[in-house]
Amino acid sequence: MQAMRLVPFFEYAALFVAQEADFAATFSEVGRRGAFIKQKDLADFERSLASFVGVSHALGVGNATDGLEVAVAAIGVGRGDEVILSSHTMLATAVGIHFAGAKPVPVECGPDHLIDPAAVEAAVSSRTRAILPTQLNGRTCDMDALGGIAGRYGLLIIEDAAQALGSRYKGRCAGSFGAAGVISFYPAKTLGCLGDGGAVVTNDRGVYERASELCNFGRNAAGEVVRWGFNSRLDNLQAAMLQFQLDKYGNTICRRRRLAALYTERLSDVAEVALPPAPDSDPDHFDIFQNYEIESERRDDLKEHLKDCGVGTLIQWNGEAIHHLTALGFTQRLPYTDRLFSRMLMLPMNVSLSDDDVDYVCGHIRSFFGYSGFGHSGFGHSDFGYSR
Ligand SMILES: Cc1ncc(COP(=O)(O)O)c(C=O)c1O
C-alpha cells in the first residue's frame, strides 16, 4: 500500500514558482525600459527560435490559433480550398483553416496517434491544396510519407507544431518541414509563457512577409497598407520570459524524456495499457513528450481510480475529435479515431513531477490491473539527453 500523495495533472503556479526569480528579474528589467510592444527582446527571441528550429524566419504572434490562420493564409490557401488534418488534434487546427477561408477535412490517425498518411492520400480531392499534420504530444509525424503525398499531388504542408518545439524526425525539427510551421507558448506547453503566445516559423521569405503583414494590420515593412490584416503579436515581455527558458530548454526536454522512460519502465509489462513509443525506441524520432498519452479498454474506470488516489489525468480535447463536432458541419466517419477516443488518457507529464511521483502513479495503475510491484529494476538507459 503506497502512502497517499497528490499528483496533479498540471500546476500552473508550480511552473511560475520554480523560476520566480528569473521571471521577476525579467519583468522588472523589461518594465523599467518600457519595452512592451515589438522591441528588441521580441526580435532577439524570434532569431533564437528560428535558429533553434533550424529555419530562416520566426514571427511572434498572439497565440498558435492566430498563427495557424495566418500561416494558412500566408501560403496562399483560402476560399474553395480543402486542407487535410488529423481528427485527433485541437479544435484550433481546424479553426485556423476555417478562418483562412478553406475547408478542414479531418482524417484518421494511426496507432501512434498521429495523422495516418494512407488516410491522407485517400482524402485527397481536386480541391485539396494542403496537408496540415499536427505533431501531436511532442512527436513528429512520418514526414517522409507526408512529403511524398504532397509531392505526388502538388500539395503544400503546414505543420501544427504547437505541441512539438524541439521534436525531431530524422534529425530535423518539427516546424521546419513544410511551407510554414506553428508553435504555441501557452503556459502548459513545453516552452510556456505567462499567458498566450505563439510563433509562425518558415524558410520562405515571402511567407514570412505575408504573415507579418497579416499580423500588423496589413502593413508591410515600409509601413504601407498592402492588404487587409489584423493585430496579433507576441508581447515583448513574454518574449523576454521565453528567451531565458529557451536558453535552458535542452534540460527541460531531457527531463521530460527521462519521465517518459520511467513510465515505460514501470508499465511496459502491464498488458492492459498501450504506451506511447519509448524515448529511444525509434532512431527516426526524437520525441519531447508534451503529453504522455496511454490507451486502455478500461479508461474511464482507470481515470476514476487514479482520481481517488490523488492523481490528475486528462482526456485530450474533452474527448471530442474534430469529426465529432457536427455543429460545425463535419460528417466524416472515422472508426479508428472513435475507438481511440474511448481509450485514450493522458497521465501527468511536466517538469514539476519527481521520479517518486511517477512511481506513485504507476504503482496505482499496476495495482488497478492486479499487478504487484514493478516489473523491472533500474534503467538500461544512461542518457535521455538532448543534443543538436
Ligand atoms: C495541437 C494544438 N494546436 C493548436 C493549439 C492552439 O494553441 P494556442 O492556445 O496557443 O492558440 C494547441 C494548444 O493547446 C494545440 O495543442
mmCIF file of C-alpha atoms and ligand atoms in Angstrom:
data_model
loop_
_atom_site.group_PDB
_atom_site.id
_atom_site.type_symbol
_atom_site.label_atom_id
_atom_site.label_comp_id
_atom_site.label_asym_id
_atom_site.label_seq_id
_atom_site.Cartn_x
_atom_site.Cartn_y
_atom_site.Cartn_z
ATOM 1 C CA MET A 1 0.000 0.000 0.000
ATOM 2 C CA GLN A 2 1.507 3.346 -1.045
ATOM 3 C CA ALA A 3 1.154 6.403 1.208
ATOM 4 C CA MET A 4 -1.363 8.837 -0.295
ATOM 5 C CA ARG A 5 0.113 11.778 -2.216
ATOM 6 C CA LEU A 6 -1.284 14.324 -4.631
ATOM 7 C CA VAL A 7 -0.006 14.258 -8.204
ATOM 8 C CA PRO A 8 -1.952 16.959 -10.083
ATOM 9 C CA PHE A 9 -2.104 16.726 -13.860
ATOM 10 C CA PHE A 10 -0.523 20.175 -14.170
ATOM 11 C CA GLU A 11 0.109 23.003 -11.733
ATOM 12 C CA TYR A 12 0.373 26.441 -13.304
ATOM 13 C CA ALA A 13 1.628 28.042 -10.100
ATOM 14 C CA ALA A 14 4.455 25.487 -9.775
ATOM 15 C CA LEU A 15 5.690 26.481 -13.214
ATOM 16 C CA PHE A 16 5.979 30.098 -12.066
ATOM 17 C CA VAL A 17 7.348 29.426 -8.595
ATOM 18 C CA ALA A 18 10.155 27.182 -9.911
ATOM 19 C CA GLN A 19 11.561 30.126 -11.903
ATOM 20 C CA GLU A 20 10.153 33.017 -9.902
ATOM 21 C CA ALA A 21 13.444 34.910 -9.509
ATOM 22 C CA ASP A 22 14.099 34.843 -13.282
ATOM 23 C CA PHE A 23 10.519 35.878 -14.104
ATOM 24 C CA ALA A 24 10.661 38.721 -11.573
ATOM 25 C CA ALA A 25 14.056 39.977 -12.770
ATOM 26 C CA THR A 26 12.899 39.924 -16.417
ATOM 27 C CA PHE A 27 9.634 41.673 -15.563
ATOM 28 C CA SER A 28 11.496 44.394 -13.730
ATOM 29 C CA GLU A 29 14.231 44.830 -16.316
ATOM 30 C CA VAL A 30 11.851 44.967 -19.312
ATOM 31 C CA GLY A 31 9.338 47.076 -17.395
ATOM 32 C CA ARG A 32 11.953 49.682 -16.477
ATOM 33 C CA ARG A 33 12.833 50.009 -20.148
ATOM 34 C CA GLY A 34 9.132 50.415 -21.015
ATOM 35 C CA ALA A 35 9.738 47.851 -23.769
ATOM 36 C CA PHE A 36 6.318 46.295 -24.238
ATOM 37 C CA ILE A 37 5.454 46.111 -27.937
ATOM 38 C CA LYS A 38 7.722 44.976 -30.790
ATOM 39 C CA GLN A 39 11.010 45.709 -29.082
ATOM 40 C CA LYS A 40 14.480 44.191 -29.150
ATOM 41 C CA ASP A 41 13.605 41.268 -26.821
ATOM 42 C CA LEU A 42 11.000 40.058 -29.311
ATOM 43 C CA ALA A 43 13.379 40.384 -32.266
ATOM 44 C CA ASP A 44 16.109 38.561 -30.308
ATOM 45 C CA PHE A 45 13.731 35.768 -29.311
ATOM 46 C CA GLU A 46 12.458 35.389 -32.879
ATOM 47 C CA ARG A 47 16.070 34.982 -34.042
ATOM 48 C CA SER A 48 16.850 32.432 -31.285
ATOM 49 C CA LEU A 49 13.688 30.480 -32.043
ATOM 50 C CA ALA A 50 14.377 30.371 -35.786
ATOM 51 C CA SER A 51 17.885 29.133 -35.115
ATOM 52 C CA PHE A 52 16.643 26.507 -32.631
ATOM 53 C CA VAL A 53 14.055 25.145 -35.089
ATOM 54 C CA GLY A 54 16.524 25.387 -37.982
ATOM 55 C CA VAL A 55 14.562 27.803 -40.187
ATOM 56 C CA SER A 56 15.362 31.245 -41.513
ATOM 57 C CA HIS A 57 12.374 33.169 -40.093
ATOM 58 C CA ALA A 58 10.232 33.199 -36.948
ATOM 59 C CA LEU A 59 7.356 35.593 -36.303
ATOM 60 C CA GLY A 60 5.943 36.001 -32.796
ATOM 61 C CA VAL A 61 2.125 36.034 -32.765
ATOM 62 C CA GLY A 62 -0.587 36.324 -30.113
ATOM 63 C CA ASN A 63 -1.203 32.563 -29.900
ATOM 64 C CA ALA A 64 -0.875 29.474 -32.087
ATOM 65 C CA THR A 65 -4.513 29.647 -33.210
ATOM 66 C CA ASP A 66 -3.819 33.042 -34.815
ATOM 67 C CA GLY A 67 -0.571 31.566 -36.123
ATOM 68 C CA LEU A 68 -2.391 28.731 -37.878
ATOM 69 C CA GLU A 69 -4.842 31.084 -39.587
ATOM 70 C CA VAL A 70 -2.019 33.382 -40.628
ATOM 71 C CA ALA A 71 0.154 30.508 -41.871
ATOM 72 C CA VAL A 72 -2.640 29.016 -43.981
ATOM 73 C CA ALA A 73 -3.453 32.408 -45.493
ATOM 74 C CA ALA A 74 0.216 33.353 -45.982
ATOM 75 C CA ILE A 75 0.932 30.260 -48.085
ATOM 76 C CA GLY A 76 -1.953 31.275 -50.340
ATOM 77 C CA VAL A 77 -4.601 28.764 -49.259
ATOM 78 C CA GLY A 78 -8.142 30.068 -48.841
ATOM 79 C CA ARG A 79 -11.657 30.135 -50.260
ATOM 80 C CA GLY A 80 -12.649 26.980 -52.160
ATOM 81 C CA ASP A 81 -9.595 25.018 -50.982
ATOM 82 C CA GLU A 82 -9.558 21.902 -48.815
ATOM 83 C CA VAL A 83 -6.925 21.241 -46.167
ATOM 84 C CA ILE A 84 -6.465 17.737 -44.712
ATOM 85 C CA LEU A 85 -5.813 17.441 -40.973
ATOM 86 C CA SER A 86 -5.926 14.713 -38.344
ATOM 87 C CA SER A 87 -9.182 14.399 -36.444
ATOM 88 C CA HIS A 88 -7.049 13.880 -33.317
ATOM 89 C CA THR A 89 -5.991 17.483 -32.908
ATOM 90 C CA MET A 90 -7.069 20.606 -31.096
ATOM 91 C CA LEU A 91 -10.038 22.485 -32.491
ATOM 92 C CA ALA A 92 -7.544 25.324 -33.117
ATOM 93 C CA THR A 93 -6.101 23.444 -36.104
ATOM 94 C CA ALA A 94 -9.486 23.363 -37.829
ATOM 95 C CA VAL A 95 -10.273 26.921 -36.685
ATOM 96 C CA GLY A 96 -7.116 28.231 -38.365
ATOM 97 C CA ILE A 97 -8.069 26.565 -41.647
ATOM 98 C CA HIS A 98 -11.681 27.751 -41.431
ATOM 99 C CA PHE A 99 -10.882 31.388 -40.733
ATOM 100 C CA ALA A 100 -8.352 31.446 -43.555
ATOM 101 C CA GLY A 101 -11.400 30.654 -45.738
ATOM 102 C CA ALA A 102 -10.607 26.990 -46.525
ATOM 103 C CA LYS A 103 -12.411 23.772 -45.601
ATOM 104 C CA PRO A 104 -10.865 21.493 -42.963
ATOM 105 C CA VAL A 105 -11.082 17.780 -43.901
ATOM 106 C CA PRO A 106 -10.361 15.572 -40.870
ATOM 107 C CA VAL A 107 -8.949 12.062 -41.364
ATOM 108 C CA GLU A 108 -7.910 9.081 -39.229
ATOM 109 C CA CYS A 109 -4.818 8.885 -37.093
ATOM 110 C CA GLY A 110 -2.720 5.739 -36.653
ATOM 111 C CA PRO A 111 -1.550 3.680 -33.656
ATOM 112 C CA ASP A 112 0.982 6.385 -32.682
ATOM 113 C CA HIS A 113 -1.962 8.878 -32.518
ATOM 114 C CA LEU A 114 -0.503 10.924 -35.413
ATOM 115 C CA ILE A 115 -2.129 11.527 -38.793
ATOM 116 C CA ASP A 116 -2.253 8.354 -40.913
ATOM 117 C CA PRO A 117 -0.545 9.000 -44.293
ATOM 118 C CA ALA A 118 -2.721 6.375 -46.030
ATOM 119 C CA ALA A 119 -5.841 8.197 -44.809
ATOM 120 C CA VAL A 120 -4.412 11.487 -46.056
ATOM 121 C CA GLU A 121 -3.850 10.081 -49.525
ATOM 122 C CA ALA A 122 -7.361 8.605 -49.618
ATOM 123 C CA ALA A 123 -8.838 12.032 -48.754
ATOM 124 C CA VAL A 124 -7.066 13.992 -51.496
ATOM 125 C CA SER A 125 -9.614 15.580 -53.866
ATOM 126 C CA SER A 126 -9.398 18.031 -56.744
ATOM 127 C CA ARG A 127 -9.862 20.845 -54.177
ATOM 128 C CA THR A 128 -7.129 19.749 -51.785
ATOM 129 C CA ARG A 129 -4.358 22.344 -51.553
ATOM 130 C CA ALA A 130 -2.551 21.457 -48.345
ATOM 131 C CA ILE A 131 -1.925 18.903 -45.596
ATOM 132 C CA LEU A 132 -1.824 20.228 -42.039
ATOM 133 C CA PRO A 133 -0.339 17.487 -39.823
ATOM 134 C CA THR A 134 -0.326 18.006 -36.063
ATOM 135 C CA GLN A 135 2.959 16.984 -34.425
ATOM 136 C CA LEU A 136 0.919 15.668 -31.536
ATOM 137 C CA ASN A 137 2.080 15.002 -27.984
ATOM 138 C CA GLY A 138 5.604 16.140 -28.865
ATOM 139 C CA ARG A 139 6.178 13.564 -31.624
ATOM 140 C CA THR A 140 6.751 14.426 -35.280
ATOM 141 C CA CYS A 141 4.670 12.660 -37.946
ATOM 142 C CA ASP A 142 6.126 10.479 -40.697
ATOM 143 C CA MET A 143 7.227 13.485 -42.734
ATOM 144 C CA ASP A 144 8.748 11.322 -45.494
ATOM 145 C CA ALA A 145 5.366 9.738 -46.200
ATOM 146 C CA LEU A 146 3.527 13.084 -45.983
ATOM 147 C CA GLY A 147 6.148 14.788 -48.130
ATOM 148 C CA GLY A 148 5.751 12.012 -50.720
ATOM 149 C CA ILE A 149 1.969 12.549 -50.882
ATOM 150 C CA ALA A 150 2.424 16.322 -51.096
ATOM 151 C CA GLY A 151 4.864 15.825 -53.963
ATOM 152 C CA ARG A 152 2.599 13.398 -55.859
ATOM 153 C CA TYR A 153 -0.459 15.675 -55.694
ATOM 154 C CA GLY A 154 1.210 19.104 -55.716
ATOM 155 C CA LEU A 155 0.136 19.968 -52.157
ATOM 156 C CA LEU A 156 1.662 22.289 -49.568
ATOM 157 C CA ILE A 157 2.410 21.257 -45.989
ATOM 158 C CA ILE A 158 1.804 23.436 -42.923
ATOM 159 C CA GLU A 159 2.765 21.933 -39.577
ATOM 160 C CA ASP A 160 0.807 22.362 -36.386
ATOM 161 C CA ALA A 161 3.848 22.068 -34.137
ATOM 162 C CA ALA A 162 2.049 23.721 -31.197
ATOM 163 C CA GLN A 163 2.977 20.712 -29.038
ATOM 164 C CA ALA A 164 6.330 19.887 -30.555
ATOM 165 C CA LEU A 165 9.064 22.505 -30.139
ATOM 166 C CA GLY A 166 12.343 20.557 -30.402
ATOM 167 C CA SER A 167 10.732 17.301 -31.530
ATOM 168 C CA ARG A 168 12.633 15.826 -34.482
ATOM 169 C CA TYR A 169 12.126 13.433 -37.358
ATOM 170 C CA LYS A 170 15.310 12.095 -38.960
ATOM 171 C CA GLY A 171 17.232 14.880 -37.242
ATOM 172 C CA ARG A 172 15.033 17.754 -38.461
ATOM 173 C CA CYS A 173 12.917 19.808 -36.084
ATOM 174 C CA ALA A 174 9.139 19.915 -36.213
ATOM 175 C CA GLY A 175 8.113 23.155 -37.877
ATOM 176 C CA SER A 176 10.926 23.062 -40.444
ATOM 177 C CA PHE A 177 9.428 20.607 -42.954
ATOM 178 C CA GLY A 178 6.576 22.472 -44.583
ATOM 179 C CA ALA A 179 5.880 25.862 -46.113
ATOM 180 C CA ALA A 180 5.245 27.050 -42.546
ATOM 181 C CA GLY A 181 5.036 25.693 -39.002
ATOM 182 C CA VAL A 182 3.234 26.986 -35.936
ATOM 183 C CA ILE A 183 4.301 26.773 -32.283
ATOM 184 C CA SER A 184 2.330 27.550 -29.116
ATOM 185 C CA PHE A 185 3.707 29.101 -25.938
ATOM 186 C CA TYR A 186 0.519 28.505 -23.925
ATOM 187 C CA PRO A 187 1.671 28.145 -20.288
ATOM 188 C CA ALA A 188 1.246 24.340 -20.164
ATOM 189 C CA LYS A 189 3.359 23.844 -23.273
ATOM 190 C CA THR A 190 6.938 22.542 -23.037
ATOM 191 C CA LEU A 191 8.082 26.150 -23.545
ATOM 192 C CA GLY A 192 5.348 28.238 -21.969
ATOM 193 C CA CYS A 193 4.909 31.925 -21.262
ATOM 194 C CA LEU A 194 2.768 33.605 -18.588
ATOM 195 C CA GLY A 195 -0.271 33.947 -20.812
ATOM 196 C CA ASP A 196 -0.897 33.447 -24.508
ATOM 197 C CA GLY A 197 1.819 33.360 -27.129
ATOM 198 C CA GLY A 198 2.776 31.649 -30.357
ATOM 199 C CA ALA A 199 5.018 31.784 -33.398
ATOM 200 C CA VAL A 200 4.994 31.079 -37.132
ATOM 201 C CA VAL A 201 8.250 29.622 -38.450
ATOM 202 C CA THR A 202 9.210 29.302 -42.096
ATOM 203 C CA ASN A 203 12.100 29.086 -44.543
ATOM 204 C CA ASP A 204 10.192 31.095 -47.126
ATOM 205 C CA ARG A 205 10.797 34.850 -47.062
ATOM 206 C CA GLY A 206 7.564 35.553 -48.966
ATOM 207 C CA VAL A 207 5.506 33.541 -46.451
ATOM 208 C CA TYR A 208 7.215 35.386 -43.589
ATOM 209 C CA GLU A 209 6.488 38.775 -45.141
ATOM 210 C CA ARG A 210 2.821 37.977 -45.841
ATOM 211 C CA ALA A 211 2.378 36.545 -42.337
ATOM 212 C CA SER A 212 3.983 39.682 -40.837
ATOM 213 C CA GLU A 213 1.654 41.902 -42.860
ATOM 214 C CA LEU A 214 -1.435 39.903 -41.865
ATOM 215 C CA CYS A 215 -0.469 40.276 -38.180
ATOM 216 C CA ASN A 216 0.263 44.002 -38.485
ATOM 217 C CA PHE A 217 -2.976 45.463 -39.890
ATOM 218 C CA GLY A 218 -1.834 44.602 -43.426
ATOM 219 C CA ARG A 219 1.196 46.917 -43.238
ATOM 220 C CA ASN A 220 4.409 45.899 -44.982
ATOM 221 C CA ALA A 221 7.920 46.538 -43.668
ATOM 222 C CA ALA A 222 7.806 50.076 -45.116
ATOM 223 C CA GLY A 223 4.594 50.795 -43.198
ATOM 224 C CA GLU A 224 2.342 50.834 -46.278
ATOM 225 C CA VAL A 225 -1.028 49.085 -46.043
ATOM 226 C CA VAL A 226 -0.949 46.426 -48.756
ATOM 227 C CA ARG A 227 -3.752 44.039 -47.676
ATOM 228 C CA TRP A 228 -6.416 43.506 -45.027
ATOM 229 C CA GLY A 229 -4.804 42.412 -41.806
ATOM 230 C CA PHE A 230 -5.395 42.255 -38.071
ATOM 231 C CA ASN A 231 -3.350 42.641 -34.917
ATOM 232 C CA SER A 232 -1.641 39.600 -33.444
ATOM 233 C CA ARG A 233 1.692 39.960 -31.644
ATOM 234 C CA LEU A 234 3.785 38.147 -29.103
ATOM 235 C CA ASP A 235 4.298 40.637 -26.251
ATOM 236 C CA ASN A 236 7.865 41.803 -25.851
ATOM 237 C CA LEU A 237 7.738 40.926 -22.145
ATOM 238 C CA GLN A 238 6.558 37.376 -22.903
ATOM 239 C CA ALA A 239 9.332 37.038 -25.487
ATOM 240 C CA ALA A 240 11.925 38.014 -22.864
ATOM 241 C CA MET A 241 10.469 35.429 -20.474
ATOM 242 C CA LEU A 242 10.521 32.773 -23.184
ATOM 243 C CA GLN A 243 14.146 33.583 -24.034
ATOM 244 C CA PHE A 244 15.585 32.665 -20.642
ATOM 245 C CA GLN A 245 13.575 29.418 -20.730
ATOM 246 C CA LEU A 246 14.706 28.630 -24.281
ATOM 247 C CA ASP A 247 18.314 29.020 -23.102
ATOM 248 C CA LYS A 248 17.852 26.001 -20.793
ATOM 249 C CA TYR A 249 15.256 24.183 -22.895
ATOM 250 C CA GLY A 250 17.603 21.255 -23.551
ATOM 251 C CA ASN A 251 17.377 20.376 -19.832
ATOM 252 C CA THR A 252 13.589 20.636 -19.966
ATOM 253 C CA ILE A 253 13.380 18.174 -22.837
ATOM 254 C CA CYS A 254 15.884 15.870 -21.189
ATOM 255 C CA ARG A 255 13.789 15.774 -18.011
ATOM 256 C CA ARG A 256 10.560 15.057 -19.911
ATOM 257 C CA ARG A 257 12.225 12.208 -21.807
ATOM 258 C CA ARG A 258 13.535 10.789 -18.540
ATOM 259 C CA LEU A 259 9.984 10.868 -17.080
ATOM 260 C CA ALA A 260 8.647 9.133 -20.210
ATOM 261 C CA ALA A 261 11.343 6.471 -19.902
ATOM 262 C CA LEU A 262 10.328 5.958 -16.262
ATOM 263 C CA TYR A 263 6.695 5.465 -17.249
ATOM 264 C CA THR A 264 7.760 2.951 -19.914
ATOM 265 C CA GLU A 265 9.990 1.124 -17.460
ATOM 266 C CA ARG A 266 7.273 0.902 -14.828
ATOM 267 C CA LEU A 267 4.360 -0.006 -17.085
ATOM 268 C CA SER A 268 5.740 -1.989 -20.017
ATOM 269 C CA ASP A 269 4.588 -5.356 -18.594
ATOM 270 C CA VAL A 270 1.014 -4.149 -17.958
ATOM 271 C CA ALA A 271 -0.802 -5.774 -20.873
ATOM 272 C CA GLU A 272 -3.995 -3.774 -20.254
ATOM 273 C CA VAL A 273 -2.417 -0.447 -21.227
ATOM 274 C CA ALA A 274 -0.844 0.637 -24.514
ATOM 275 C CA LEU A 275 2.017 3.095 -24.029
ATOM 276 C CA PRO A 276 3.391 5.732 -26.403
ATOM 277 C CA PRO A 277 6.690 4.842 -28.112
ATOM 278 C CA ALA A 278 9.560 4.921 -25.605
ATOM 279 C CA PRO A 279 12.097 7.775 -25.965
ATOM 280 C CA ASP A 280 14.809 5.722 -27.643
ATOM 281 C CA SER A 281 12.679 3.138 -29.412
ATOM 282 C CA ASP A 282 12.953 4.540 -32.957
ATOM 283 C CA PRO A 283 16.077 6.287 -34.290
ATOM 284 C CA ASP A 284 13.949 8.322 -36.733
ATOM 285 C CA HIS A 285 12.039 10.016 -33.912
ATOM 286 C CA PHE A 286 13.205 12.317 -31.127
ATOM 287 C CA ASP A 287 10.094 12.955 -29.027
ATOM 288 C CA ILE A 288 9.779 15.722 -26.445
ATOM 289 C CA PHE A 289 6.716 14.361 -24.613
ATOM 290 C CA GLN A 290 4.438 17.356 -24.413
ATOM 291 C CA ASN A 291 1.966 14.698 -23.227
ATOM 292 C CA TYR A 292 2.126 11.084 -22.144
ATOM 293 C CA GLU A 293 -0.998 9.594 -23.700
ATOM 294 C CA ILE A 294 -1.782 5.952 -22.950
ATOM 295 C CA GLU A 295 -4.686 3.742 -24.049
ATOM 296 C CA SER A 296 -6.801 1.350 -22.049
ATOM 297 C CA GLU A 297 -10.044 -0.512 -22.656
ATOM 298 C CA ARG A 298 -10.999 0.385 -19.053
ATOM 299 C CA ARG A 299 -10.020 4.041 -19.447
ATOM 300 C CA ASP A 300 -12.935 5.549 -17.529
ATOM 301 C CA ASP A 301 -12.576 3.201 -14.529
ATOM 302 C CA LEU A 302 -8.818 3.754 -14.501
ATOM 303 C CA LYS A 303 -9.294 7.544 -14.574
ATOM 304 C CA GLU A 304 -11.687 7.334 -11.625
ATOM 305 C CA HIS A 305 -9.348 5.037 -9.701
ATOM 306 C CA LEU A 306 -6.398 7.397 -10.210
ATOM 307 C CA LYS A 307 -8.542 10.346 -9.132
ATOM 308 C CA ASP A 308 -9.385 8.505 -5.889
ATOM 309 C CA CYS A 309 -5.639 8.019 -5.385
ATOM 310 C CA GLY A 310 -4.935 11.756 -5.826
ATOM 311 C CA VAL A 311 -3.644 11.522 -9.409
ATOM 312 C CA GLY A 312 -4.868 14.006 -12.019
ATOM 313 C CA THR A 313 -5.357 12.746 -15.580
ATOM 314 C CA LEU A 314 -6.912 14.317 -18.660
ATOM 315 C CA ILE A 315 -8.705 13.157 -21.787
ATOM 316 C CA GLN A 316 -7.373 15.296 -24.602
ATOM 317 C CA TRP A 317 -9.793 17.754 -26.309
ATOM 318 C CA ASN A 318 -12.507 16.922 -23.742
ATOM 319 C CA GLY A 319 -12.841 13.606 -25.560
ATOM 320 C CA GLU A 320 -14.044 15.208 -28.808
ATOM 321 C CA ALA A 321 -12.239 14.638 -32.087
ATOM 322 C CA ILE A 322 -12.689 17.176 -34.896
ATOM 323 C CA HIS A 323 -15.128 14.940 -36.809
ATOM 324 C CA HIS A 324 -17.304 14.673 -33.686
ATOM 325 C CA LEU A 325 -18.082 18.407 -33.919
ATOM 326 C CA THR A 326 -21.219 18.022 -36.004
ATOM 327 C CA ALA A 327 -22.379 21.552 -35.095
ATOM 328 C CA LEU A 328 -19.503 22.763 -37.283
ATOM 329 C CA GLY A 329 -20.729 20.667 -40.219
ATOM 330 C CA PHE A 330 -18.373 17.684 -40.012
ATOM 331 C CA THR A 331 -19.893 14.440 -41.341
ATOM 332 C CA GLN A 332 -16.864 12.120 -41.615
ATOM 333 C CA ARG A 333 -16.997 8.627 -40.123
ATOM 334 C CA LEU A 334 -13.651 7.700 -38.617
ATOM 335 C CA PRO A 335 -13.952 4.424 -36.668
ATOM 336 C CA TYR A 336 -10.282 4.103 -35.709
ATOM 337 C CA THR A 337 -10.295 7.562 -34.126
ATOM 338 C CA ASP A 338 -13.680 6.863 -32.483
ATOM 339 C CA ARG A 339 -12.239 3.805 -30.765
ATOM 340 C CA LEU A 340 -9.076 5.645 -29.741
ATOM 341 C CA PHE A 341 -11.183 8.413 -28.190
ATOM 342 C CA SER A 342 -12.905 5.852 -25.937
ATOM 343 C CA ARG A 343 -9.490 4.547 -24.760
ATOM 344 C CA MET A 344 -7.008 7.413 -24.536
ATOM 345 C CA LEU A 345 -5.886 9.061 -21.306
ATOM 346 C CA MET A 346 -3.059 11.452 -20.512
ATOM 347 C CA LEU A 347 -1.003 10.791 -17.379
ATOM 348 C CA PRO A 348 0.765 13.665 -15.584
ATOM 349 C CA MET A 349 3.790 14.819 -17.645
ATOM 350 C CA ASN A 350 5.580 18.004 -16.642
ATOM 351 C CA VAL A 351 8.869 19.105 -15.126
ATOM 352 C CA SER A 352 7.322 19.606 -11.677
ATOM 353 C CA LEU A 353 6.991 15.806 -11.364
ATOM 354 C CA SER A 354 9.506 13.868 -9.304
ATOM 355 C CA ASP A 355 10.573 10.309 -10.095
ATOM 356 C CA ASP A 356 8.668 9.293 -6.949
ATOM 357 C CA ASP A 357 5.509 10.899 -8.361
ATOM 358 C CA VAL A 358 5.809 8.718 -11.474
ATOM 359 C CA ASP A 359 6.412 5.638 -9.300
ATOM 360 C CA TYR A 360 3.296 6.527 -7.331
ATOM 361 C CA VAL A 361 1.138 6.906 -10.470
ATOM 362 C CA CYS A 362 2.485 3.679 -11.971
ATOM 363 C CA GLY A 363 2.084 1.795 -8.693
ATOM 364 C CA HIS A 364 -1.626 2.635 -8.681
ATOM 365 C CA ILE A 365 -2.048 1.716 -12.356
ATOM 366 C CA ARG A 366 -0.363 -1.622 -11.670
ATOM 367 C CA SER A 367 -2.493 -2.404 -8.621
ATOM 368 C CA PHE A 368 -5.666 -1.411 -10.531
ATOM 369 C CA PHE A 369 -4.910 -4.124 -13.108
ATOM 370 C CA GLY A 370 -3.800 -6.654 -10.457
ATOM 371 C CA TYR A 371 -0.033 -6.378 -10.973
ATOM 372 C CA SER A 372 2.288 -6.189 -7.994
ATOM 373 C CA GLY A 373 5.483 -4.156 -7.619
ATOM 374 C CA PHE A 374 7.457 -3.004 -10.630
ATOM 375 C CA GLY A 375 8.323 -5.311 -13.448
ATOM 376 C CA HIS A 376 11.900 -4.087 -13.762
ATOM 377 C CA SER A 377 14.574 -2.563 -11.632
ATOM 378 C CA GLY A 378 16.893 0.235 -12.674
ATOM 379 C CA PHE A 379 17.324 1.743 -16.106
ATOM 380 C CA GLY A 380 19.004 0.273 -19.095
ATOM 381 C CA HIS A 381 19.496 3.777 -20.500
ATOM 382 C CA SER A 382 22.184 6.153 -19.402
ATOM 383 C CA ASP A 383 21.147 9.172 -21.426
ATOM 384 C CA PHE A 384 17.776 10.644 -22.368
ATOM 385 C CA GLY A 385 19.525 13.794 -23.348
ATOM 386 C CA TYR A 386 19.035 16.477 -25.840
ATOM 387 C CA SER A 387 21.808 17.404 -28.186
ATOM 388 C CA ARG A 388 21.888 19.141 -31.502
HETATM 389 C C1 LIG B 1 -2.170 20.835 -31.346
HETATM 390 C C2 LIG B 1 -2.514 22.241 -30.958
HETATM 391 N N1 LIG B 1 -2.762 23.152 -31.914
HETATM 392 C C3 LIG B 1 -3.058 24.424 -31.611
HETATM 393 C C4 LIG B 1 -3.140 24.846 -30.302
HETATM 394 C C5 LIG B 1 -3.537 26.258 -30.028
HETATM 395 O O1 LIG B 1 -2.556 26.945 -29.310
HETATM 396 P P1 LIG B 1 -2.875 28.373 -28.666
HETATM 397 O O2 LIG B 1 -3.543 28.110 -27.353
HETATM 398 O O3 LIG B 1 -1.510 28.988 -28.490
HETATM 399 O O4 LIG B 1 -3.728 29.120 -29.593
HETATM 400 C C6 LIG B 1 -2.883 23.944 -29.275
HETATM 401 C C7 LIG B 1 -2.972 24.372 -27.860
HETATM 402 O O5 LIG B 1 -3.294 23.609 -26.981
HETATM 403 C C8 LIG B 1 -2.567 22.602 -29.599
HETATM 404 O O6 LIG B 1 -2.322 21.705 -28.644
#
